[in-house]
PDB file of N, CA and C in Angstrom:
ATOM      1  N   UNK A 913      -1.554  30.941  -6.288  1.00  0.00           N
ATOM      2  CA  UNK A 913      -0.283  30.287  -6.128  1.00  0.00           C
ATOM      3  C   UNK A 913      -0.158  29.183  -7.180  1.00  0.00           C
ATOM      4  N   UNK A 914       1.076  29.284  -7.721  1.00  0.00           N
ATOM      5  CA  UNK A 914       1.311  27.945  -8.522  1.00  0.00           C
ATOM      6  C   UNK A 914       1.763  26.612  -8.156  1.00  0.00           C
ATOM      7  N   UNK A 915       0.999  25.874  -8.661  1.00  0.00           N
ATOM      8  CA  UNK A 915       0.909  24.281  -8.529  1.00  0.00           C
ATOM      9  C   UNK A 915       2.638  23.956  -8.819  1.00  0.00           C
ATOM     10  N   UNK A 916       2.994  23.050  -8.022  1.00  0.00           N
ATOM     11  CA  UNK A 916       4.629  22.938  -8.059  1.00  0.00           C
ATOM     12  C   UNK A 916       4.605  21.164  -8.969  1.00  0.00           C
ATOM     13  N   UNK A 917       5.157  20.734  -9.818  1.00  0.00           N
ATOM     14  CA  UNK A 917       5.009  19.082 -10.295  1.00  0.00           C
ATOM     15  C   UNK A 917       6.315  19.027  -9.894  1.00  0.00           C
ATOM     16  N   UNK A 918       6.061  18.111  -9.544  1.00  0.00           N
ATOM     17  CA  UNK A 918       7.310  16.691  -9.159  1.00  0.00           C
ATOM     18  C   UNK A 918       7.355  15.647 -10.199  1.00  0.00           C
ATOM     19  N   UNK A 919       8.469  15.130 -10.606  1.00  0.00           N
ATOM     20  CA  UNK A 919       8.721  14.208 -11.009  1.00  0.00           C
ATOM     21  C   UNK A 919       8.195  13.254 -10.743  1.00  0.00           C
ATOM     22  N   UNK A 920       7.395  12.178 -11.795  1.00  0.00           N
ATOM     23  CA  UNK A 920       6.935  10.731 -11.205  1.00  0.00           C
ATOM     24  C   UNK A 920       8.472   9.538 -10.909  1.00  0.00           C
ATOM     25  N   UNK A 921       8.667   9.470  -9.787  1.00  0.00           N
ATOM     26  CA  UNK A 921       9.782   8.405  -9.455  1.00  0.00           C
ATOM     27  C   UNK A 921       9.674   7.384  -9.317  1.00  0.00           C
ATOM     28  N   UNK A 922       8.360   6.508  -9.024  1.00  0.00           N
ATOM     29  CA  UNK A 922       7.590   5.700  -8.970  1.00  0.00           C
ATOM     30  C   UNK A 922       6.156   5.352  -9.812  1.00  0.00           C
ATOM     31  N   UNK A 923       6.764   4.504 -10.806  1.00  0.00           N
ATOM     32  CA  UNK A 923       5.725   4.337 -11.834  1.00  0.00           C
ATOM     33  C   UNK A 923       4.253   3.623 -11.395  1.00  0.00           C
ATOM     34  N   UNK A 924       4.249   2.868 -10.532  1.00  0.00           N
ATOM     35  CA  UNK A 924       3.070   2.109  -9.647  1.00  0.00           C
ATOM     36  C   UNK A 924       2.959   2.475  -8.465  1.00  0.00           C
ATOM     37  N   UNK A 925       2.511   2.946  -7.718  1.00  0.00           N
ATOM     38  CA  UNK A 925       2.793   2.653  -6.062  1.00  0.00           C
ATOM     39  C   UNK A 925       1.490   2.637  -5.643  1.00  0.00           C
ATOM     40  N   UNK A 926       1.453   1.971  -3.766  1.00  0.00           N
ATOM     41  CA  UNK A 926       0.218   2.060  -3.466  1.00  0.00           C
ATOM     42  C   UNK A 926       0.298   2.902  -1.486  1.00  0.00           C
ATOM     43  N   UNK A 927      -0.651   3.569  -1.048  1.00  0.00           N
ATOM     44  CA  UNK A 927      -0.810   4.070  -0.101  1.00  0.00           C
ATOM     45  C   UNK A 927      -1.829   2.907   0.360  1.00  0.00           C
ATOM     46  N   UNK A 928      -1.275   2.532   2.085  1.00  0.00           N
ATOM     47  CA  UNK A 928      -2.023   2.020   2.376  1.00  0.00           C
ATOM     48  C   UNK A 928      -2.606   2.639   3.615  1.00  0.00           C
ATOM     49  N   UNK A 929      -3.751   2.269   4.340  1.00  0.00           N
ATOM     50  CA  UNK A 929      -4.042   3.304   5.487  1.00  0.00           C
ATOM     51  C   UNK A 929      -4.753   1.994   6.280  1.00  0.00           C
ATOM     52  N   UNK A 930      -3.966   1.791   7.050  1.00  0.00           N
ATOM     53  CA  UNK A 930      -3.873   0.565   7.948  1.00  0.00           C
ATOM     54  C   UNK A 930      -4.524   0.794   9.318  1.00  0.00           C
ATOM     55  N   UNK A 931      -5.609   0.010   9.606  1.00  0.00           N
ATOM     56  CA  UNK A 931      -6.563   0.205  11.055  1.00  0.00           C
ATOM     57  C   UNK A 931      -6.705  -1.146  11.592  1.00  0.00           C
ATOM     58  N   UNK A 932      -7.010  -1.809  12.567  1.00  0.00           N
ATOM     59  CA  UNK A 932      -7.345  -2.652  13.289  1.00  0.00           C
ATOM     60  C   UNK A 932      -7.460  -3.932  12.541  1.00  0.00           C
ATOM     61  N   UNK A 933      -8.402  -3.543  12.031  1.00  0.00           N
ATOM     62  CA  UNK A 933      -8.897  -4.529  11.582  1.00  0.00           C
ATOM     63  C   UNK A 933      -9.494  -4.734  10.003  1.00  0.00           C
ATOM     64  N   UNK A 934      -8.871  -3.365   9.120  1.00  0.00           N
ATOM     65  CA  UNK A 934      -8.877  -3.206   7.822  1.00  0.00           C
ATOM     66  C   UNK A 934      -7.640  -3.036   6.998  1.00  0.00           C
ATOM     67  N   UNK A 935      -7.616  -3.086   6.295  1.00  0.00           N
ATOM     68  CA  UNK A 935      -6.289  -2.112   5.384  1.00  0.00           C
ATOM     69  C   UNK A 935      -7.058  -1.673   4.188  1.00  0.00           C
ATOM     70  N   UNK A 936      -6.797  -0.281   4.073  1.00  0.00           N
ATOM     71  CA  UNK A 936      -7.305   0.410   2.411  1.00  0.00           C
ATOM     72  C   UNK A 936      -6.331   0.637   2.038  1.00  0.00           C
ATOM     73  N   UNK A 937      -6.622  -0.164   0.584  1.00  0.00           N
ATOM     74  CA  UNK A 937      -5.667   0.148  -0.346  1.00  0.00           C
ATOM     75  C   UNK A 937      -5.797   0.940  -1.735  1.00  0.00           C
ATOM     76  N   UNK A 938      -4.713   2.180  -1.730  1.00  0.00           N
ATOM     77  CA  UNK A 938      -5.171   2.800  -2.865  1.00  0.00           C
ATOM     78  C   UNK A 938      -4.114   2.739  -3.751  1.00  0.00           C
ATOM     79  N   UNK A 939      -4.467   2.053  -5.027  1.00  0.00           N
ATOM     80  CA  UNK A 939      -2.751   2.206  -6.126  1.00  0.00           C
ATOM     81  C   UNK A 939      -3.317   3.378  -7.125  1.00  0.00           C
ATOM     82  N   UNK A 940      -2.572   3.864  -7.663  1.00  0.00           N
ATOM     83  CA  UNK A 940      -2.119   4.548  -8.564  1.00  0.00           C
ATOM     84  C   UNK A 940      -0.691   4.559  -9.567  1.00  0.00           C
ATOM     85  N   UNK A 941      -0.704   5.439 -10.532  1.00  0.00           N
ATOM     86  CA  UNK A 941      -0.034   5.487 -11.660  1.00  0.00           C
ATOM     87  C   UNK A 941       0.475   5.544 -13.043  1.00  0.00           C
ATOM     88  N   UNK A 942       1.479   5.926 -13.457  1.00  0.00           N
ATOM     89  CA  UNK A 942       1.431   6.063 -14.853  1.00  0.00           C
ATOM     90  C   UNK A 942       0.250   4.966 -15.579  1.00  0.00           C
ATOM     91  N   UNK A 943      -0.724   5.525 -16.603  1.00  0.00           N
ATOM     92  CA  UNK A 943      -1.472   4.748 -17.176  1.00  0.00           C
ATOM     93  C   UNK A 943      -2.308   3.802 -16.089  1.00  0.00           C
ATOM     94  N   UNK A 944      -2.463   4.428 -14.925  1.00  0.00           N
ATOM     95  CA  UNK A 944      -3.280   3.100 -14.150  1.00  0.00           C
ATOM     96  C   UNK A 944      -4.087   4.276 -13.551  1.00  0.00           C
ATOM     97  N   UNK A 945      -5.879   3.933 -13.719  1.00  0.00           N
ATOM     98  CA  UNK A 945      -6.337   4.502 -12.849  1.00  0.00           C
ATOM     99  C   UNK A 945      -6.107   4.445 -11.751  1.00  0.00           C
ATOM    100  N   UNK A 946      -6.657   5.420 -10.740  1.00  0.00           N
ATOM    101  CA  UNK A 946      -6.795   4.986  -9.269  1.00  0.00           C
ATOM    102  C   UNK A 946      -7.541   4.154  -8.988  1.00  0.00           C
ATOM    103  N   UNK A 947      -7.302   3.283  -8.206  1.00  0.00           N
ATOM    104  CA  UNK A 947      -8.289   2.413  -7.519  1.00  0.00           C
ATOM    105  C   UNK A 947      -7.955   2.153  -5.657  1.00  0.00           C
ATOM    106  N   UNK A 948      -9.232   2.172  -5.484  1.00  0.00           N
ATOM    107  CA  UNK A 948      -9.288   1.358  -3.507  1.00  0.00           C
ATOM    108  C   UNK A 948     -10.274   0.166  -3.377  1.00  0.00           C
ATOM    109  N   UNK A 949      -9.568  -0.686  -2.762  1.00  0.00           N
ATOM    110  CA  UNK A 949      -9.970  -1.795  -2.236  1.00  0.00           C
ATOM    111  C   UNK A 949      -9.509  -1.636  -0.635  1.00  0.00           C
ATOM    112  N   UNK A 950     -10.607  -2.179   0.186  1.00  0.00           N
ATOM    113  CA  UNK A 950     -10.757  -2.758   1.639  1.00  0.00           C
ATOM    114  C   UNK A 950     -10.473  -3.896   1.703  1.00  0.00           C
ATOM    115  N   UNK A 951      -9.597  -4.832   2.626  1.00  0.00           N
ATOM    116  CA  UNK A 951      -8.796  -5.908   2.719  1.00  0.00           C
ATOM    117  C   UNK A 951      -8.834  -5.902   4.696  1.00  0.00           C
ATOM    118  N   UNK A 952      -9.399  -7.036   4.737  1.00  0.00           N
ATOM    119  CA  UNK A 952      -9.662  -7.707   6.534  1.00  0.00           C
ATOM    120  C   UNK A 952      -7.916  -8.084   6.902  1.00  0.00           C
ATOM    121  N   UNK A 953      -7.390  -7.995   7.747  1.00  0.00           N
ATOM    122  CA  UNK A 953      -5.849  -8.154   8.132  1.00  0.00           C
ATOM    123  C   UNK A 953      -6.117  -9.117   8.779  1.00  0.00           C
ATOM    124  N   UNK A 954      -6.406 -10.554   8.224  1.00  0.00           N
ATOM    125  CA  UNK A 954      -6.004 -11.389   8.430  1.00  0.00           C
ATOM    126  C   UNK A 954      -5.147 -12.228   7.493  1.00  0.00           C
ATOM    127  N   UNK A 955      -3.926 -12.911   7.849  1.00  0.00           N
ATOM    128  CA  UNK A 955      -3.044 -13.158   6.583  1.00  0.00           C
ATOM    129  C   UNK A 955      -3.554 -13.442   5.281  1.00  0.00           C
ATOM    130  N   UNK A 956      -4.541 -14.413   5.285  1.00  0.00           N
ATOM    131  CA  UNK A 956      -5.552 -15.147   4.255  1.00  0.00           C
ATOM    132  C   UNK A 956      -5.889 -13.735   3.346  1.00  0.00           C
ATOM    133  N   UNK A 957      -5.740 -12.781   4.235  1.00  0.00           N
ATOM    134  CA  UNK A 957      -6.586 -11.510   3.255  1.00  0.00           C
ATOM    135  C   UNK A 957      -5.618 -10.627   2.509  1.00  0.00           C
ATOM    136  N   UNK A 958      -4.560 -10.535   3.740  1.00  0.00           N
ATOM    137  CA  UNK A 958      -3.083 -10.194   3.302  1.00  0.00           C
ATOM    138  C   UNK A 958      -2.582 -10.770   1.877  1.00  0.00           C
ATOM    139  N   UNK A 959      -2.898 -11.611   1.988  1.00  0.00           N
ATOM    140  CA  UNK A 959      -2.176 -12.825   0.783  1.00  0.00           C
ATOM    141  C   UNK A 959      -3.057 -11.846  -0.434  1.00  0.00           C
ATOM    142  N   UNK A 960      -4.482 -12.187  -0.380  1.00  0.00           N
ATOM    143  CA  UNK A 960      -5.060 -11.337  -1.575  1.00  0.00           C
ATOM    144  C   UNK A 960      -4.614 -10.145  -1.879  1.00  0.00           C
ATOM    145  N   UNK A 961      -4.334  -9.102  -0.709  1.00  0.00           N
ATOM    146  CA  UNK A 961      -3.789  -8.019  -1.254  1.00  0.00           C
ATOM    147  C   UNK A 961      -2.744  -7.733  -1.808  1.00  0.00           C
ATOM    148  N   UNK A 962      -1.675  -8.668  -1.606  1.00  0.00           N
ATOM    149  CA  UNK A 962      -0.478  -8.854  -2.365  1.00  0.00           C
ATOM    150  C   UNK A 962      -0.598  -8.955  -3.793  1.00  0.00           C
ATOM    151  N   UNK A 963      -1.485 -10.309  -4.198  1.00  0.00           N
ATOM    152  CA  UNK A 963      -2.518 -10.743  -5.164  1.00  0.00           C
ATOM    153  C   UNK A 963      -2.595  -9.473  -6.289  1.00  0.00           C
ATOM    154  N   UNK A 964      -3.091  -8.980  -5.457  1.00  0.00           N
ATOM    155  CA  UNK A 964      -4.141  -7.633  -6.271  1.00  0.00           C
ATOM    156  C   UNK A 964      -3.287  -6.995  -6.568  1.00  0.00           C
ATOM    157  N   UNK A 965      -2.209  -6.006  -5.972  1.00  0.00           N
ATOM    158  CA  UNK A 965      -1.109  -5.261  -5.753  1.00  0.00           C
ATOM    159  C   UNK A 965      -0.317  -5.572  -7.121  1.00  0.00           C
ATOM    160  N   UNK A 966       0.219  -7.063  -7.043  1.00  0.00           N
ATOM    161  CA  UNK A 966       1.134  -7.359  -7.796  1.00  0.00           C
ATOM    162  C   UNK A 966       0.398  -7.418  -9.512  1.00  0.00           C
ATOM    163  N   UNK A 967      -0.778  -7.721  -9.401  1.00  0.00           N
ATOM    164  CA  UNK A 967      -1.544  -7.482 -10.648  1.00  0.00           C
ATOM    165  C   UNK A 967      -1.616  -6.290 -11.179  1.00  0.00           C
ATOM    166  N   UNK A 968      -1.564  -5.480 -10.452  1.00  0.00           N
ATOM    167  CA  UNK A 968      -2.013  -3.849 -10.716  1.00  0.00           C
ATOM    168  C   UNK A 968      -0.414  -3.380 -10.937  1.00  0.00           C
ATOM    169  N   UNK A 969       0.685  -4.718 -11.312  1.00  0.00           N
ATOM    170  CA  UNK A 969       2.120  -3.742 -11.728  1.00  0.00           C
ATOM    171  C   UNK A 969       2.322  -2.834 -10.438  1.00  0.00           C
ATOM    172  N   UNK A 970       2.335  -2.761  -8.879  1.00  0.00           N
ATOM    173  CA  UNK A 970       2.510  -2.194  -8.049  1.00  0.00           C
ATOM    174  C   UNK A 970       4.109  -2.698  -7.631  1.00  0.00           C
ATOM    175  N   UNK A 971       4.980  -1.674  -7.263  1.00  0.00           N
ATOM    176  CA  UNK A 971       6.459  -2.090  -6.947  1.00  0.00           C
ATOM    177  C   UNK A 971       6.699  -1.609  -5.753  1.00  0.00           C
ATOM    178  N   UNK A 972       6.018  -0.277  -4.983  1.00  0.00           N
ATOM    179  CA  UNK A 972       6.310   0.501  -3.948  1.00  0.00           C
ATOM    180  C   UNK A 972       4.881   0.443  -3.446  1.00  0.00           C
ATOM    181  N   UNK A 973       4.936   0.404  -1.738  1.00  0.00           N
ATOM    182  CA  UNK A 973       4.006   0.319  -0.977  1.00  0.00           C
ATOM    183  C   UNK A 973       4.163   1.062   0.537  1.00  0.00           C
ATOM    184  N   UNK A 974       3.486   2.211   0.538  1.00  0.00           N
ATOM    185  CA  UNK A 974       3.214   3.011   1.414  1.00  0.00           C
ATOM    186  C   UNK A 974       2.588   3.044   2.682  1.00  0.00           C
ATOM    187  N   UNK A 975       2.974   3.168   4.143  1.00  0.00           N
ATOM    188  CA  UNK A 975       1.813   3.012   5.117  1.00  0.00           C
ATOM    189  C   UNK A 975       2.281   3.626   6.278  1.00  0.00           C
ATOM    190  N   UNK A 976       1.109   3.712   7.212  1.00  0.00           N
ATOM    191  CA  UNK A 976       2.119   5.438   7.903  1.00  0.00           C
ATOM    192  C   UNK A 976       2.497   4.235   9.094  1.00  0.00           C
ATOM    193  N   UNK A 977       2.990   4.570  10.163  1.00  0.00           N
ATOM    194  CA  UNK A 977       3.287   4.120  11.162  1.00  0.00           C
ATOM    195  C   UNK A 977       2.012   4.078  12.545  1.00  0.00           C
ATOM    196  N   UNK A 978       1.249   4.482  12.429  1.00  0.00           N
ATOM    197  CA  UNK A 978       0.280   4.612  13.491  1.00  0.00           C
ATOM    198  C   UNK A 978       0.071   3.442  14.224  1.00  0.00           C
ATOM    199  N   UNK A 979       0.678   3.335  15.725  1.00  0.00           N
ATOM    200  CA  UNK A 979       0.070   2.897  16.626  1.00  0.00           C
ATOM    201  C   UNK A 979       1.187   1.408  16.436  1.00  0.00           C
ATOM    202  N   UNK A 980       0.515  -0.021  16.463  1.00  0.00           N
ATOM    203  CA  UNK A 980       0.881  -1.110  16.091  1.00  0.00           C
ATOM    204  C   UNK A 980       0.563  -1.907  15.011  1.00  0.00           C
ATOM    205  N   UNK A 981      -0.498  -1.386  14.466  1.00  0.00           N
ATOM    206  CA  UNK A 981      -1.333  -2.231  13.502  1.00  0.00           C
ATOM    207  C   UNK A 981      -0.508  -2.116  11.686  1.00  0.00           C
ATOM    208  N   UNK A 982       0.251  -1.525  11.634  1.00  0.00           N
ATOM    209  CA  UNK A 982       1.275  -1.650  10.543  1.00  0.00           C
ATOM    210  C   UNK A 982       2.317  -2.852  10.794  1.00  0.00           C
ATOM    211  N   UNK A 983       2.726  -3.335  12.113  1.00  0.00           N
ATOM    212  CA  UNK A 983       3.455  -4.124  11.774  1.00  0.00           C
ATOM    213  C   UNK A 983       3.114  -5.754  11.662  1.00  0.00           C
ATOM    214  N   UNK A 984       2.239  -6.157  11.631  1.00  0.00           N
ATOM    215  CA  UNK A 984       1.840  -7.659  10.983  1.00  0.00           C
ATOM    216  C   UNK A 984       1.551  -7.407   9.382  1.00  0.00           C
ATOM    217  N   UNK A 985       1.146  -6.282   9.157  1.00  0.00           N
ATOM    218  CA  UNK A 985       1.015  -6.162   7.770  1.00  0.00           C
ATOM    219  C   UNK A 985       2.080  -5.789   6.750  1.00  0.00           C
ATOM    220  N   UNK A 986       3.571  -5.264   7.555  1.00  0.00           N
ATOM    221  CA  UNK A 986       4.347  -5.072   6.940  1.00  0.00           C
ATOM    222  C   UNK A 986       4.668  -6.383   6.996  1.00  0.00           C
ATOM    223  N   UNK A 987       5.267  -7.466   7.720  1.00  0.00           N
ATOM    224  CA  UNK A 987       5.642  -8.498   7.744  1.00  0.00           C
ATOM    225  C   UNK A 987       4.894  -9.501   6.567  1.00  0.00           C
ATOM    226  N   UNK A 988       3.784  -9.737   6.184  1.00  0.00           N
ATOM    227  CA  UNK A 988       2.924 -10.515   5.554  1.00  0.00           C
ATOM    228  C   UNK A 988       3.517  -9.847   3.934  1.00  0.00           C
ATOM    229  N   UNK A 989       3.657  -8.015   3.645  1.00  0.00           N
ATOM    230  CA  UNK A 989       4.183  -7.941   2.840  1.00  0.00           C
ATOM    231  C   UNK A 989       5.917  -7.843   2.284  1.00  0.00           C
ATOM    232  N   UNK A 990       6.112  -7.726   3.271  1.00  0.00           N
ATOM    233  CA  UNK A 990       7.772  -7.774   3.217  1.00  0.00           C
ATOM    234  C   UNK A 990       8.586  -8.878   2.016  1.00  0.00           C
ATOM    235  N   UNK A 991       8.924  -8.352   1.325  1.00  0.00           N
ATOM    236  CA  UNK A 991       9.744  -9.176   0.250  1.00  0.00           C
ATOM    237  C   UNK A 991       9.115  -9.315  -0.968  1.00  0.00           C
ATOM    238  N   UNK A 992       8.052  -8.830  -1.075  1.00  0.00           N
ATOM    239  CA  UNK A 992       7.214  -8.561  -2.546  1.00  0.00           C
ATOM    240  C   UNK A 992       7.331  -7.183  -2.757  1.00  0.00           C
ATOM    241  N   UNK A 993       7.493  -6.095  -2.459  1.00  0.00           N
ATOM    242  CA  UNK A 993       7.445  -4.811  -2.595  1.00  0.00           C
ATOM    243  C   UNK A 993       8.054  -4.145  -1.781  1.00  0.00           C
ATOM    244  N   UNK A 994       8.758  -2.687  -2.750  1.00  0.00           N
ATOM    245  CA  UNK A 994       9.862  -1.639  -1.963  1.00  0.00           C
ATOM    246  C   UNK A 994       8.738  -0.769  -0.608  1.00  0.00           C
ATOM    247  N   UNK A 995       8.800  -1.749   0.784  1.00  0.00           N
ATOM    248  CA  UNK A 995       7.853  -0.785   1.735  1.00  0.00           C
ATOM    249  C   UNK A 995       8.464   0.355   2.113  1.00  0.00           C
ATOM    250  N   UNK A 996       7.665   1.132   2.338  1.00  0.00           N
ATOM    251  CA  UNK A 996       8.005   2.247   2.617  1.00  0.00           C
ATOM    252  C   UNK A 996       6.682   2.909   4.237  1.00  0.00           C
ATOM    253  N   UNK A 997       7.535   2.757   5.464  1.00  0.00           N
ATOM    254  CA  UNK A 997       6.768   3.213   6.531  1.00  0.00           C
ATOM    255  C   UNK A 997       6.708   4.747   6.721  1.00  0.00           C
ATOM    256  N   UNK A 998       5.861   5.638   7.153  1.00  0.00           N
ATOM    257  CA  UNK A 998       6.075   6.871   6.762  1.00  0.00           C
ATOM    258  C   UNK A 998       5.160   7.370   8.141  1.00  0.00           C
ATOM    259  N   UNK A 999       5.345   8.950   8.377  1.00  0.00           N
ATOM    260  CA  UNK A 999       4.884   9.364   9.407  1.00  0.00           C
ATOM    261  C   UNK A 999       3.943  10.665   8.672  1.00  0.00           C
ATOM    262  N   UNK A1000       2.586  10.288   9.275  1.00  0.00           N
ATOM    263  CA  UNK A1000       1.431  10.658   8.704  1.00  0.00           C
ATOM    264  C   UNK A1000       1.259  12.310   8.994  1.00  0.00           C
TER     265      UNK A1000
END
C-alpha cells in the first residue's frame, strides 16, 4: 500500500501526553529534530515547559483529553500557543 503525504500545515508543533503527575513533551518540525522532554505538572514546571516550547520556535500544542489531568495544564499554557485538545 502506498504511503499517503499530507501537507506540513504546521511548521513547529508539539504533542503532549499528559498523566498525573508528568507531561511528555514531544516537538517536531520543519528543520527541527524531534525531541522529548518529561516535565512534573507543577506550575513552576509548567512555566519551564513553555520555556522550552517557545525556544524550540513551537506555535501549536497538542494533548488528548484523557480523564482531568489536561486541564490545569491547558490553563498554565493557554495564551502562548494555538492549543489544540484532541481525542486519542
Amino acid at each position: 500500500m502506498d504511503m499517503i503525504e499530507f501537507p506540513q500545515l504546521i511548521e513547529r508543533g508539539c504533542g503532549l501526553d499528559v498523566h498525573r503527575d508528568t507531561v511528555v513533551a514531544t516537538v517536531s518540525g520543519k528543520d527541527l529534530p524531534e525531541q522529548t522532554l518529561t516535565f512534573a505538572t507543577h506550575t513552576q514546571d509548567l512555566e519551564k515547559l513553555i520555556g522550552w516550547l517557545q525556544n524550540q520556535g513551537v506555535t501549536h500544542v497538542a494533548m488528548e483529553s484523557t480523564g482531568v489531568y489536561w486541564k490545569p495544564v491547558y490553563y498554565v499554557l493557554e495564551g502562548y500557543f494555538e492549543l489544540l485538545v484532541v481525542n486519542a
